[in-house]
Coordinates of C-alpha atoms in Angstrom, one line a residue:
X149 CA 128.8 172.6 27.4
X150 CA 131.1 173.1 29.8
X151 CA 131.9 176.6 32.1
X152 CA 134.0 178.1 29.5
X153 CA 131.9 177.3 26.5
X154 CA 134.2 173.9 25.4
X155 CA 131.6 171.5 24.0
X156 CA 132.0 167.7 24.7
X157 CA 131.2 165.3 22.3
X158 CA 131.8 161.6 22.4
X159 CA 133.8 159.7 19.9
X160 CA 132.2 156.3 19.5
X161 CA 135.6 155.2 17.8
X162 CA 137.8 155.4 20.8
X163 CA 135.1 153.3 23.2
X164 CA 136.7 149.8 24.0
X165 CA 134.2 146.8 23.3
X166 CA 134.0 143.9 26.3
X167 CA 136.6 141.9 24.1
X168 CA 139.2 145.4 23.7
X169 CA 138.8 145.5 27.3
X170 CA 140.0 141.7 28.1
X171 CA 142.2 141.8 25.4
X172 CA 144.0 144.7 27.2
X173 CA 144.4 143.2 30.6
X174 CA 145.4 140.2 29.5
X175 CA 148.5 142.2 27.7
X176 CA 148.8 143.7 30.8
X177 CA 149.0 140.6 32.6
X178 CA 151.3 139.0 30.5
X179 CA 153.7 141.9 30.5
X180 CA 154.3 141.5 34.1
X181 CA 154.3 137.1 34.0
X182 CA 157.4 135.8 34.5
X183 CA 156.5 132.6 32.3
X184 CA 157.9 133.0 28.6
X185 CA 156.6 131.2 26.0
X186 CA 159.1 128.2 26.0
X187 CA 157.5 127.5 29.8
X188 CA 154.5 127.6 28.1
X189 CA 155.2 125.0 25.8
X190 CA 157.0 123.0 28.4
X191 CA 153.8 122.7 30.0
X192 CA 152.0 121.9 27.5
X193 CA 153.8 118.4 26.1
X194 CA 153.6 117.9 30.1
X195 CA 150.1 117.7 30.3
X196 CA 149.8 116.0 27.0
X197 CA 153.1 113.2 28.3
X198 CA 150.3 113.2 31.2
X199 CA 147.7 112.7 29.4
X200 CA 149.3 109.9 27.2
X201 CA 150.3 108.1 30.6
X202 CA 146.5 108.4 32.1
X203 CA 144.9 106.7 29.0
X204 CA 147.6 103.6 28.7
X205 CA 147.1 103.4 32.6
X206 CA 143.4 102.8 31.8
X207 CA 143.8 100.8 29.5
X208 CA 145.9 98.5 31.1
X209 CA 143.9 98.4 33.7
X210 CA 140.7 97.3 32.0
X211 CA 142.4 95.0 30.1
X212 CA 144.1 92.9 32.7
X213 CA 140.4 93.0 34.2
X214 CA 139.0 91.6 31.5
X215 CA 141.7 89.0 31.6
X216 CA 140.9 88.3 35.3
X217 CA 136.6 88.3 34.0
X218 CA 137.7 85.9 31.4
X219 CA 139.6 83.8 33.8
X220 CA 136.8 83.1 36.4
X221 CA 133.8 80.6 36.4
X222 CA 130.4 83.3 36.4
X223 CA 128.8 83.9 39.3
X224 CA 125.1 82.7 39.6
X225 CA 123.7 85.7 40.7
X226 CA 125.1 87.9 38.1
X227 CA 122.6 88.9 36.0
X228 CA 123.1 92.3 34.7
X229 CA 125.4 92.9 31.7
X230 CA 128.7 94.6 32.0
X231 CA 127.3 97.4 29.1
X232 CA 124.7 98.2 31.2
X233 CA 126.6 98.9 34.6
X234 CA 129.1 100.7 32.4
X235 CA 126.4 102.8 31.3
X236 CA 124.8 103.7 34.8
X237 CA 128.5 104.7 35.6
X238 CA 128.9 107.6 32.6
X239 CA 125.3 108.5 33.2
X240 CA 126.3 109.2 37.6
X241 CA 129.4 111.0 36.5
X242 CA 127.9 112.5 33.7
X243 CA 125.5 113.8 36.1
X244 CA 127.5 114.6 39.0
X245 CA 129.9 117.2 36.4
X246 CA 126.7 118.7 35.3
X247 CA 125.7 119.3 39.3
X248 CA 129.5 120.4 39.8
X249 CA 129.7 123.0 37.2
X250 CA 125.7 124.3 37.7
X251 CA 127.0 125.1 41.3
X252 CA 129.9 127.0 40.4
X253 CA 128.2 129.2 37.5
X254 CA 129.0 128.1 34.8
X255 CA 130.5 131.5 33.9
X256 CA 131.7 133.0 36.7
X257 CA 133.3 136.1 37.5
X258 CA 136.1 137.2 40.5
X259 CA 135.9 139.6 42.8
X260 CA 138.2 141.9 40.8
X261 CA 136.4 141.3 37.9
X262 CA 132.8 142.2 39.3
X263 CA 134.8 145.3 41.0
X264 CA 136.3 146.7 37.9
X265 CA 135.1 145.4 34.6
X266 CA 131.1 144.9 35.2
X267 CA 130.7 148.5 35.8
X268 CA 132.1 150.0 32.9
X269 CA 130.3 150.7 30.2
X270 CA 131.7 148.4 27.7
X271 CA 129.2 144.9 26.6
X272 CA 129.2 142.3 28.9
X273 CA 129.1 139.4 26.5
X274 CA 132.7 140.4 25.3
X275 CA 133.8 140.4 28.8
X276 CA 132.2 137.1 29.5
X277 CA 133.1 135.5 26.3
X278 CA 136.6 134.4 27.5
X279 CA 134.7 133.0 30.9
X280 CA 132.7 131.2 28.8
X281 CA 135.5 129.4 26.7
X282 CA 137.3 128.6 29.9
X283 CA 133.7 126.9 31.5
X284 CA 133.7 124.7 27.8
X285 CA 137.3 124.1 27.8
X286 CA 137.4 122.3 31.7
X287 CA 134.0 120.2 30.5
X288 CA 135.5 119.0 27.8
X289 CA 138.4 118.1 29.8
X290 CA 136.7 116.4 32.5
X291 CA 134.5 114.8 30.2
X292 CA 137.6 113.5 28.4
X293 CA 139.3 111.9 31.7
X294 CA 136.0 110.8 32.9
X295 CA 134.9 109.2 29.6
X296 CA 138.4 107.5 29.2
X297 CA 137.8 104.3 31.4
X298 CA 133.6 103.8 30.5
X299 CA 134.7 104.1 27.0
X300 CA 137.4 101.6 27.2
X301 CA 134.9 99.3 29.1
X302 CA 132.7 99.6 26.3
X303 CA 135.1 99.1 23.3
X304 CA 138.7 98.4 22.7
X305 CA 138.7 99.3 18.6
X306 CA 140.9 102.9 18.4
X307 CA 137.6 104.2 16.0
X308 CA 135.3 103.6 18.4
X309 CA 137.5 105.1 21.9
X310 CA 137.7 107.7 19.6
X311 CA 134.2 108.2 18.4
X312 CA 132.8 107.4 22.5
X313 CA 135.2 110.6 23.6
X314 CA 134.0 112.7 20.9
X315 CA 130.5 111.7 21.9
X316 CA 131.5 112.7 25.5
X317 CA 133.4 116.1 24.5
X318 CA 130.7 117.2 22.4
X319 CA 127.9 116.3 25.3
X320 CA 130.0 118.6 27.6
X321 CA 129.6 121.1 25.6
X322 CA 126.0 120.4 24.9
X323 CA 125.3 120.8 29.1
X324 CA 127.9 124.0 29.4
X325 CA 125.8 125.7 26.8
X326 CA 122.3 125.0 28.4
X327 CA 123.5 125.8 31.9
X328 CA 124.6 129.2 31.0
X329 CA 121.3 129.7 29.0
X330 CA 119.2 128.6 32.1
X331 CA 122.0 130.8 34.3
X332 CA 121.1 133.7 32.3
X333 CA 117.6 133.0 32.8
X334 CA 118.1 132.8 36.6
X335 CA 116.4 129.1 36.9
X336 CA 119.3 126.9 37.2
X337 CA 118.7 126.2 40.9
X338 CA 117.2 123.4 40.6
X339 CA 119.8 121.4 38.9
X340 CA 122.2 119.8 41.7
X341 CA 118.7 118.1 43.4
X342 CA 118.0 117.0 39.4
X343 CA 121.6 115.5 38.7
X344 CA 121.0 113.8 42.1
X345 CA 118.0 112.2 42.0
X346 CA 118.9 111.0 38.4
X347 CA 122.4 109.6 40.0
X348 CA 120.2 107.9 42.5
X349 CA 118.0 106.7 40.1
X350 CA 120.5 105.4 37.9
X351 CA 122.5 103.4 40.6
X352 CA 119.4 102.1 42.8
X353 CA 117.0 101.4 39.9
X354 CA 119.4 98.5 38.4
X355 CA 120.4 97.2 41.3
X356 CA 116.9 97.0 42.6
X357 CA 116.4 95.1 39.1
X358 CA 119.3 92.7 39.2
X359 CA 118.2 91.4 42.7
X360 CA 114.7 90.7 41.8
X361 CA 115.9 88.9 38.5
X362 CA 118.5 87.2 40.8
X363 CA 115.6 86.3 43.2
X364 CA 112.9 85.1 40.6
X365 CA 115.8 83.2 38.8
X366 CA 114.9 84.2 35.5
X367 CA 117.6 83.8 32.7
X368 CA 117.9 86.9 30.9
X369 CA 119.5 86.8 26.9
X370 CA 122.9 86.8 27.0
X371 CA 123.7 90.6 26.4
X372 CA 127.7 90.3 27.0
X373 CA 128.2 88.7 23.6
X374 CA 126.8 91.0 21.7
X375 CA 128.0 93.5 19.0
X376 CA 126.6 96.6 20.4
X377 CA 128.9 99.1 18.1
X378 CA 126.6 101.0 15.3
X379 CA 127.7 100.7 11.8
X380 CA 130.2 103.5 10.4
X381 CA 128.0 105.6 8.9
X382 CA 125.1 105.7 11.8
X383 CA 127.9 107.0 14.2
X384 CA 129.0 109.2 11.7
X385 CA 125.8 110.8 11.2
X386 CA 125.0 111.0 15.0
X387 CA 128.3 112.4 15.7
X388 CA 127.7 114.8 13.2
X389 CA 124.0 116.3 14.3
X390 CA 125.4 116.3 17.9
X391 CA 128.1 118.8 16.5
X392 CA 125.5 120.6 15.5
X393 CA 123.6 120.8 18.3
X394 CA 126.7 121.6 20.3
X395 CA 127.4 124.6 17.7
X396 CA 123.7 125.7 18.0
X397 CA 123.7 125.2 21.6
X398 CA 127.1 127.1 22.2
X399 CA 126.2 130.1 20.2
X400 CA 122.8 130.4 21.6
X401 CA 124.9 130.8 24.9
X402 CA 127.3 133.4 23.5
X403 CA 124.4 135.3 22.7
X404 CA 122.9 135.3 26.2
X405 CA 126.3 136.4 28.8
X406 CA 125.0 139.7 27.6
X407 CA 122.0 138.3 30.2
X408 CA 124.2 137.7 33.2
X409 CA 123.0 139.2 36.2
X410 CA 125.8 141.0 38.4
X411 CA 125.2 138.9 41.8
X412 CA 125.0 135.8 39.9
X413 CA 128.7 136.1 38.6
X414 CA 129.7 137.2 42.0
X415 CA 128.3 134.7 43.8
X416 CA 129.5 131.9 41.5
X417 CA 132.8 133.6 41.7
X418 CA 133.1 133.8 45.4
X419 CA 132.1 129.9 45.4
X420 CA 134.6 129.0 43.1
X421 CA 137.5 131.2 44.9
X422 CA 136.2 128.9 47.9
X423 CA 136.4 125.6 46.3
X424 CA 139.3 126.4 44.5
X425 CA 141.1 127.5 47.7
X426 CA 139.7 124.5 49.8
X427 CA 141.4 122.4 46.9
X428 CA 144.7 123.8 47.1
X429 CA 144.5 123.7 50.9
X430 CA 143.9 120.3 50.9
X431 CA 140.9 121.0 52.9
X432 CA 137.9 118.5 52.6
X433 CA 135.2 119.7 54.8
X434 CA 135.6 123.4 53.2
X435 CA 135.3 121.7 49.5
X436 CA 132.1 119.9 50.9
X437 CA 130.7 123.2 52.5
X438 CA 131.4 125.1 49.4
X439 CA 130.2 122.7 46.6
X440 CA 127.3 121.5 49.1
X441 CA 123.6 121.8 49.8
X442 CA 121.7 123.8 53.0
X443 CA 119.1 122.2 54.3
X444 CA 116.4 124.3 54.5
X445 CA 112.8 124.3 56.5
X446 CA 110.2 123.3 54.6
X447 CA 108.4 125.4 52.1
X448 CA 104.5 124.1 53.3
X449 CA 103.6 123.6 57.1
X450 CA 103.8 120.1 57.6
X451 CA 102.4 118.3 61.1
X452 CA 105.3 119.5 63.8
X453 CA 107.5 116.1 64.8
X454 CA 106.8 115.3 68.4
X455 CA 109.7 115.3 70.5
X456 CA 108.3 114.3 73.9
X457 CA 110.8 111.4 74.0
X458 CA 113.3 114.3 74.6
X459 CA 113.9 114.5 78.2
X460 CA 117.4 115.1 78.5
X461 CA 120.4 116.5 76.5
X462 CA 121.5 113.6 74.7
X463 CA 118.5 112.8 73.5
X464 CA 117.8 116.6 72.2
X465 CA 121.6 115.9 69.9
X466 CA 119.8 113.1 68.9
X467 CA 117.0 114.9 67.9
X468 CA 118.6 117.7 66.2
X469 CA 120.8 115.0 64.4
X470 CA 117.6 113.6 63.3
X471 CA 115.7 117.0 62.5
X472 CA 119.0 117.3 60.2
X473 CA 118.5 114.3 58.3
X474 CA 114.5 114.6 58.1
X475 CA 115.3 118.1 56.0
X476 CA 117.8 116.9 53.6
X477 CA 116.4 115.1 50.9
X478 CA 120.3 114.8 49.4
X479 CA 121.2 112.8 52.3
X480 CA 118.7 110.1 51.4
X481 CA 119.7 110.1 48.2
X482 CA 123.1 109.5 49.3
X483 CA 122.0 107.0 52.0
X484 CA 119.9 105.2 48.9
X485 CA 123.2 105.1 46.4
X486 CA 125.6 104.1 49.3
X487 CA 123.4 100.8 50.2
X488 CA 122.9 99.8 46.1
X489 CA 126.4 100.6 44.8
X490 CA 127.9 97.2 46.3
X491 CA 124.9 95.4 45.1
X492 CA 125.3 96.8 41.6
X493 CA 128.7 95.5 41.6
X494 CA 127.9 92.1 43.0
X495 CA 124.9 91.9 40.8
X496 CA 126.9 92.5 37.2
X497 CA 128.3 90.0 35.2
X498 CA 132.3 89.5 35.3
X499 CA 132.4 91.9 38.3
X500 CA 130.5 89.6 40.7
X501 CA 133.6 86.9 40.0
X502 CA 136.0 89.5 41.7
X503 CA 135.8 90.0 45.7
X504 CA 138.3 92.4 45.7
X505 CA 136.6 94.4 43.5
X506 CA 133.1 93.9 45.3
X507 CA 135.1 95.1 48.5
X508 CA 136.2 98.3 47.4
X509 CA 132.5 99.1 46.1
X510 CA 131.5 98.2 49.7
X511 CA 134.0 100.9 51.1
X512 CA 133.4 103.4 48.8
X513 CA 128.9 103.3 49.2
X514 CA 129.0 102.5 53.1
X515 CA 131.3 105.9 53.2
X516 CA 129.2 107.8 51.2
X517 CA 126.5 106.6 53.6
X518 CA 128.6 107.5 56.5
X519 CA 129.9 110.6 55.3
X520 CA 125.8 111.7 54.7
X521 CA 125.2 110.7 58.6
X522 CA 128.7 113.0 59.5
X523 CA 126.8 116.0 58.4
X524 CA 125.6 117.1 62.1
X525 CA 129.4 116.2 63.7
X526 CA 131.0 118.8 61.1
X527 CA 128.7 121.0 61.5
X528 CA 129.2 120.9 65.5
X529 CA 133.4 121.2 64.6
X530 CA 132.3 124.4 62.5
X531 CA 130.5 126.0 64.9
X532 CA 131.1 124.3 68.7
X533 CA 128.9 127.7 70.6
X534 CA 125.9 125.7 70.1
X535 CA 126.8 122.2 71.8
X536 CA 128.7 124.2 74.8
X537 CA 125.3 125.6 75.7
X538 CA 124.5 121.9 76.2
X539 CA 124.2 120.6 80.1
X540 CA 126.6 118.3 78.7
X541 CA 130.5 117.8 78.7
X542 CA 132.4 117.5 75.1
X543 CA 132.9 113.3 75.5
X544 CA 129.4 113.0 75.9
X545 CA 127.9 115.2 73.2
X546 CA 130.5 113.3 71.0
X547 CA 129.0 110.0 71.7
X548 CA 125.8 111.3 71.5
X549 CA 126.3 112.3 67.8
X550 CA 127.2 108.8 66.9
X551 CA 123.2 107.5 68.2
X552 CA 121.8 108.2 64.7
X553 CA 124.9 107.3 62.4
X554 CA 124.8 103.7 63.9
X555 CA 121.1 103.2 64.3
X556 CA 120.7 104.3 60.1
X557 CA 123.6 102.5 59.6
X558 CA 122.5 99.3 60.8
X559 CA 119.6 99.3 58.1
X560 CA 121.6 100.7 55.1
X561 CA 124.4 98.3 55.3
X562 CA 122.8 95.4 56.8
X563 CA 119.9 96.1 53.6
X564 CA 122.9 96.1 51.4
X565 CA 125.1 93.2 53.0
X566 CA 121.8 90.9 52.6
X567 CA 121.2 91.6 48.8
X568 CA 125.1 91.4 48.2
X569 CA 125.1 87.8 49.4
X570 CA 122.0 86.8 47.6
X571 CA 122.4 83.4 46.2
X572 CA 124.8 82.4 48.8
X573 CA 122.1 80.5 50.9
X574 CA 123.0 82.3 54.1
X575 CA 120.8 85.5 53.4
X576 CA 120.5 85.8 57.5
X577 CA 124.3 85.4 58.7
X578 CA 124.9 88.0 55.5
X579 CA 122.1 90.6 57.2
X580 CA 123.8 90.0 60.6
X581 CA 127.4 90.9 59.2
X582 CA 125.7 93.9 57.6
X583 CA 124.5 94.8 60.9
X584 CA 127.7 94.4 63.0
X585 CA 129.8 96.4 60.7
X586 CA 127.9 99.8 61.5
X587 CA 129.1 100.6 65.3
X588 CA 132.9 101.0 63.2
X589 CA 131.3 103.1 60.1
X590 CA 129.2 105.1 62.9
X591 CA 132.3 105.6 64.8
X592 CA 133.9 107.2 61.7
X593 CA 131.1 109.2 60.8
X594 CA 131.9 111.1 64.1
X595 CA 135.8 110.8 63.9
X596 CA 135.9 112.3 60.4
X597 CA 133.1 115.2 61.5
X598 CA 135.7 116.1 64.5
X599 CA 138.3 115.6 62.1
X600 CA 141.1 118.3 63.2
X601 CA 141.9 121.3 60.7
X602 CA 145.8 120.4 59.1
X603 CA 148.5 121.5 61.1
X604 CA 151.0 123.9 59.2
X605 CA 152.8 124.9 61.8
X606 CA 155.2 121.8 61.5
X607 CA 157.4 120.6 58.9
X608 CA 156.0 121.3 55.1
X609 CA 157.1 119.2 52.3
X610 CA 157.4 120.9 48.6
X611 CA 154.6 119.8 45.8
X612 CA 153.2 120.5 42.4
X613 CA 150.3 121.8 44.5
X614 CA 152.7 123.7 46.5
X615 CA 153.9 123.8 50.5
X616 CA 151.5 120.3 52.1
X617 CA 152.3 119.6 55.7
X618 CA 154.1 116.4 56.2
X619 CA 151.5 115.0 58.5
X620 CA 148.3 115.9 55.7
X621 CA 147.9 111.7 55.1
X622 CA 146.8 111.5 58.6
X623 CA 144.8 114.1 59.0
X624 CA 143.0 113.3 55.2
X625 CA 142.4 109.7 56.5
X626 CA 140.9 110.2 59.3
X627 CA 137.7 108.1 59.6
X628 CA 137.6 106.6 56.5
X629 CA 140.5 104.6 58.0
X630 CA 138.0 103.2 61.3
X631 CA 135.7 102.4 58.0
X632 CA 137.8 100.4 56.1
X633 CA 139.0 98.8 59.3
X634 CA 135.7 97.7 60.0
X635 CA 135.0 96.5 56.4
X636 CA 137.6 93.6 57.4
X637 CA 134.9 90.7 58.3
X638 CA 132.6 91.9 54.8
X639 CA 136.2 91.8 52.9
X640 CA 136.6 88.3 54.2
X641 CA 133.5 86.9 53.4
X642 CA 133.4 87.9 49.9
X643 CA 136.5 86.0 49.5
X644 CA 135.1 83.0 51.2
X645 CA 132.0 83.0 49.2
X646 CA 129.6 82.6 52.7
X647 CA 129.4 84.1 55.9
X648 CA 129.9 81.2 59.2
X649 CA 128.2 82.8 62.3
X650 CA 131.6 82.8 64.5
X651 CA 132.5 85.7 61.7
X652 CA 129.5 87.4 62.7
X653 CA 130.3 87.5 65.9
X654 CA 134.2 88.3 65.8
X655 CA 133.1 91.3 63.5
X656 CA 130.7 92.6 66.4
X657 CA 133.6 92.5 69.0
X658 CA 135.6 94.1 66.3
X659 CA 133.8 96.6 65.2
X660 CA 132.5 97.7 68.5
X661 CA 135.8 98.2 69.6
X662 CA 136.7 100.4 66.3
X663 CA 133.7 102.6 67.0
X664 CA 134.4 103.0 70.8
X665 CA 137.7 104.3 69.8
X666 CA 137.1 106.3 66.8
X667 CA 134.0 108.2 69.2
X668 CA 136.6 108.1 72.5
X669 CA 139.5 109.6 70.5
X670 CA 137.1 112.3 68.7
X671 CA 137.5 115.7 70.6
X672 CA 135.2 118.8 69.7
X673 CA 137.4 122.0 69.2
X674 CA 138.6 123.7 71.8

C-alpha cells in the first residue's frame, strides 16, 4: 500500500529471465555496431581461408620431416618411439590449456557486467550461459590448433586426423565443463600447480627413461612400425561415450553458473582484461604477471635458512634471489622441464637424426630455465624502491642479480648437455660445453628481467592487432637473443656429432663475453 491507498502488486510476466536480459543488450549492442552482417561473413571465410592454410602448413611440415627421418641413418641412442614423445607433447599442452583457462575462470565476468547485471534480480545461470559457451567455444578452438600437428604426427589417413581432432574437441569440452563445476565449488585453486607437475612429469619422466635405456643398452621392440590405429568400430564407440560424457559433463555445468560466486567472476574478469590487454600491448612481462603464480611463505614453520654468509649487499641480492627460488615450487618445475626437453628430443627416434631440430629444443628448455631464474630481475624492473634502499649503485645490483642465474645454470644445462651427448663417447667435454654456455643464458636472464617497457612515442606501424611501434622486435627479443647467441658452440656440436675441447674453450670466451654484455648493457629503471 502506498500513501494514497494505490496497491502494488508484482506481475511475474513482465520480469526478464538472465537470458531476456543478455538477449537485450546484445540487441542493444548490435544496434549501435558498425559491422553488418556481410563483414560478418567476410570474417568468417577469413578465419576458415586461415584455418585451411594453418592445417596444409602442418602438414607439410610434418611431412617433409618425415621425409628428412626416413632419409637419415638412426641414431644409437634413440630409443624412445616417435608415438610416445608425440604423446608427452598433447598431454604438456593439453595440460598447460587446462592451467591457462583454470586461471582465467573459466566463466568469467567484466567489470560492467559484475556492475550491472549480477545485481539484478534476474537468474544468474541465464546470464552466465552465454559466458559459458564462449569459455567451450575458445577450448575447442585451441584444442583444434593445438591437436593439428600431434595428430598429424600420429596419423596421416583423413579418418583418423579427423577422428584424433574430434577426440581433442570433445576432451576440451570434457575439462571446460569440470573447471566450471570445481569453480562453482570454489576449489579450483589447486589446478595450475596440478597441470604443472603433470607437465613436468610428462617431459622429465621419459626422458629420464630414454637415458637409462640408452645407458644400460637394452634394445627395446621396435614400436615405430607398428599399426597403433584402433579398428573402426572401437573408435567409433569411444568417440561416441566421450560425447556423452562431454554432454553430461557440459550440462552438469549449465546447471551450476547458478553457483558462481560474485568475486570469483570479478576476479577472473579483472585477470582476463589484464591478460587480454598485455596481449594486445604486446607486453610480455604483464602477460607473465597476470597468468602467473605468487610465491608465497610457507604454510608450516620450517627451520629459518641461515644467512650468516651475508655480510654485504651483494650478497643479501643474492640471498633474496635465492629466498625467491627456495619458495617457488613452479620454478623447479620449470628448471626440471627446461634441462629434459633437449634430452627428450635427442633421446626419440627419427628426431635424434636431426641437429637442427635438437638445437631448437635446446633454445627453447634452457630459456625456459632462464626465464624461471629472471623472476627476481623483473620483479626489481617492477618495483626498483626496494634495490635503491640498497648501499649499492644500479650496475652493481645488476650484476649481482645474475650470481644465482649462472650458478643454477651451470647444473641445469651442463646436466642436460651431458645426457644429450650420451653415446657420443665424450660425456665430459659434453658436461663442460654444458657448463660454459650458462654465463650467456645468465646474462640474459638479467637482460630480459631489465628488459625496457616498448617505446610508443616513436613511429607506429598499422596491424591486424592494431597501432605496434616500429622498434617492438627489439624490445621483444631482448635476452632471448644473448641466449641463442650463446647456444652457438651446443648448435655446432650437434652438427658435428662430438664435442673437441678447443670448442669448449672458444665457447667459454664467448659466452663470457655475451653475459658481460648482456649484464653491462642492463640498466634498472630510472
Amino acid at each position: 500500500m502506498t500513501a494514497t491507498g494505490t496497491r502494488l502488486s508484482a506481475r511475474p510476466a513482465d520480469e526478464w529471465s538472465g537470458t531476456a536480459v543478455r538477449r537485450f543488450t546484445h540487441r542493444a549492442t548490435a544496434a549501435r555496431a558498425d559491422t553488418s552482417w556481410l563483414t560478418r561473413v567476410g570474417d568468417t571465410l577469413s578465419a576458415l581461408t586461415s584455418a585451411g592454410v594453418f592445417v596444409a602448413l602442418c602438414g607439410g611440415t610434418v611431412s617433409s620431416l618425415r621425409e628428412q627421418i626416413a632419409a637419415r641413418p638412426a641414431a644409437d641412442a634413440a630409443v624412445l618411439p616417435g608415438a610416445l614423445t608425440a604423446a608427452v607433447v598433447a598431454l604438456s599442452l593439453a595440460a598447460g590449456l587446462t592451467a591457462l583457462f583454470a586461471r582465467l575462470g573459466p566463466v568469467s565476468a567484466t567489470p560492467a557486467a559484475v556492475v550491472w547485471w549480477l545485481p539484478l534480480p534476474a537468474g544468474r545461470r541465464g546470464l552466465l550461459r552465454g559466458e559459458l559457451r564462449r569459455s567451450v567455444g575458445l577450448a575447442v578452438a585451441a584444442a583444434l590448433t593445438v591437436g593439428v600437428p600431434v595428430v598429424l604426427a600420429w596419423t596421416r589417413t583423413p579418418a583418423g586426423v579427423l577422428a584424433g581432432l574430434a577426440a581433442g574437441a570433445l576432451l576440451a569440452v570434457v575439462a571446460v565443463a569440470v573447471l566450471v563445476v570445481r569453480q562453482a565449488g570454489g576449489g579450483g585453486r589447486w589446478v595450475p600447480a596440478v597441470a604443472g607437475a603433470v607437465t613436468a612429469v610428462a617431459v622429465v619422466g621419459p626422458a629420464i627413461a630414454g637415458s637409462v635405456v640408452a645407458g644400460l643398452d637394452v634394445v627395446l621392440p621396435d614400436a615405430a612400425g607398428r599399426a597403433w590405429s584402433l579398428p573402426a568400430p572401437v573408435a567409433y564407440g569411444l568417440l561416441a561415450a566421450l560425447l556423452g560424457i562431454a554432454v553430461l559433463c557440459l550440462a552438469l555445468a549449465d546447471r551450476r553458473l547458478a553457483d558462481l560466486p560474485a568475486g570469483a567472476l570479478r576476479a577472473s574478469g579483472e585477470t582476463a582484461q589484464y591478460a587480454t590487454a598485455s596481449v594486445f600491448s604486446l607486453d610480455t612481462r604483464e602477460l607473465g604477471r597476470a597468468l602467473g603464480t605468487t610465491v608465497r611463505r610457507p604454510r608450516r614453520p620450517r627451520r629459518p635458512l641461515a644467512w650468516r654468509w651475508v655480510r654485504h649487499p651483494w650478497q643479501a641480492v643474492v640471498a633474496g634471489d635465492l629466498a625467491v627460488l627456495a619458495r617457488s615450487p613452479w620454478r623447479w618445475g620449470q628448471l626440471a622441464v627446461g634441462a629434459a626437453l633437449p634430452v627428450l628430443a635427442a633421446r626419440t627416434e627419427g628426431l635424434a637424426g636431426l641437429p637442427a631440430l635438437v638445437a631448437v629444443t635446446v633454445v627453447l628448455g634452457w630459456g625456459l630455465a632462464a626465464t624461471s631464474l629472471g623472476e627476481p630481475s623483473r620483479r626489481a624492473s617492477a618495483a626498483p624502491a626496494a634495490d635503491r634502499g640498497l648501499p649499492l649503485g644500479g650496475p652493481a645490483v645488476v650484476w649481482a642479480r645474475a650470481v644465482v642465474p649462472a650458478a643454477v645454470l651451470a647444473g641445469v644445462c651442463g646436466v642436460s648437455a651431458l645426457l644429450i651427448g650420451q653415446g657420443t663417447g665424450a660425456p665430459a667435454a659434453w658436461l663442460a660445453l654444458g657448463v660454459v654456455t650458462a654465463p650467456a643464458w645468465a646474462g640474459a636472464a638479467v637482460r630480459a628481467g631489465y628488459r625496457p617497457d616498448l617505446d610508443w612515442s616513436g613511429p607506429v606501424l598499422a596491424s591486424p592487432m592494431g597501432a605496434v611501434p616500429v622498434g617492438v622486435s627489439s624490445t621483444l627479443v631482448r635476452g632471448p637473443d644473448v641466449g641463442l647467441l650463446g647456444t652457438a658452440p651446443v648448435a655446432l656440436a650437434l652438427l658435428l656429432g662430438t664435442v673437441p675441447w678447443w670448442l669448449v674453450g672458444a665457447g667459454l670466451l664467448w659466452s663470457l663475453a655475451l653475459g658481460a654484455l648482456a649484464v653491462a648493457t642492463a640498466r634498472p629503471p630510472d
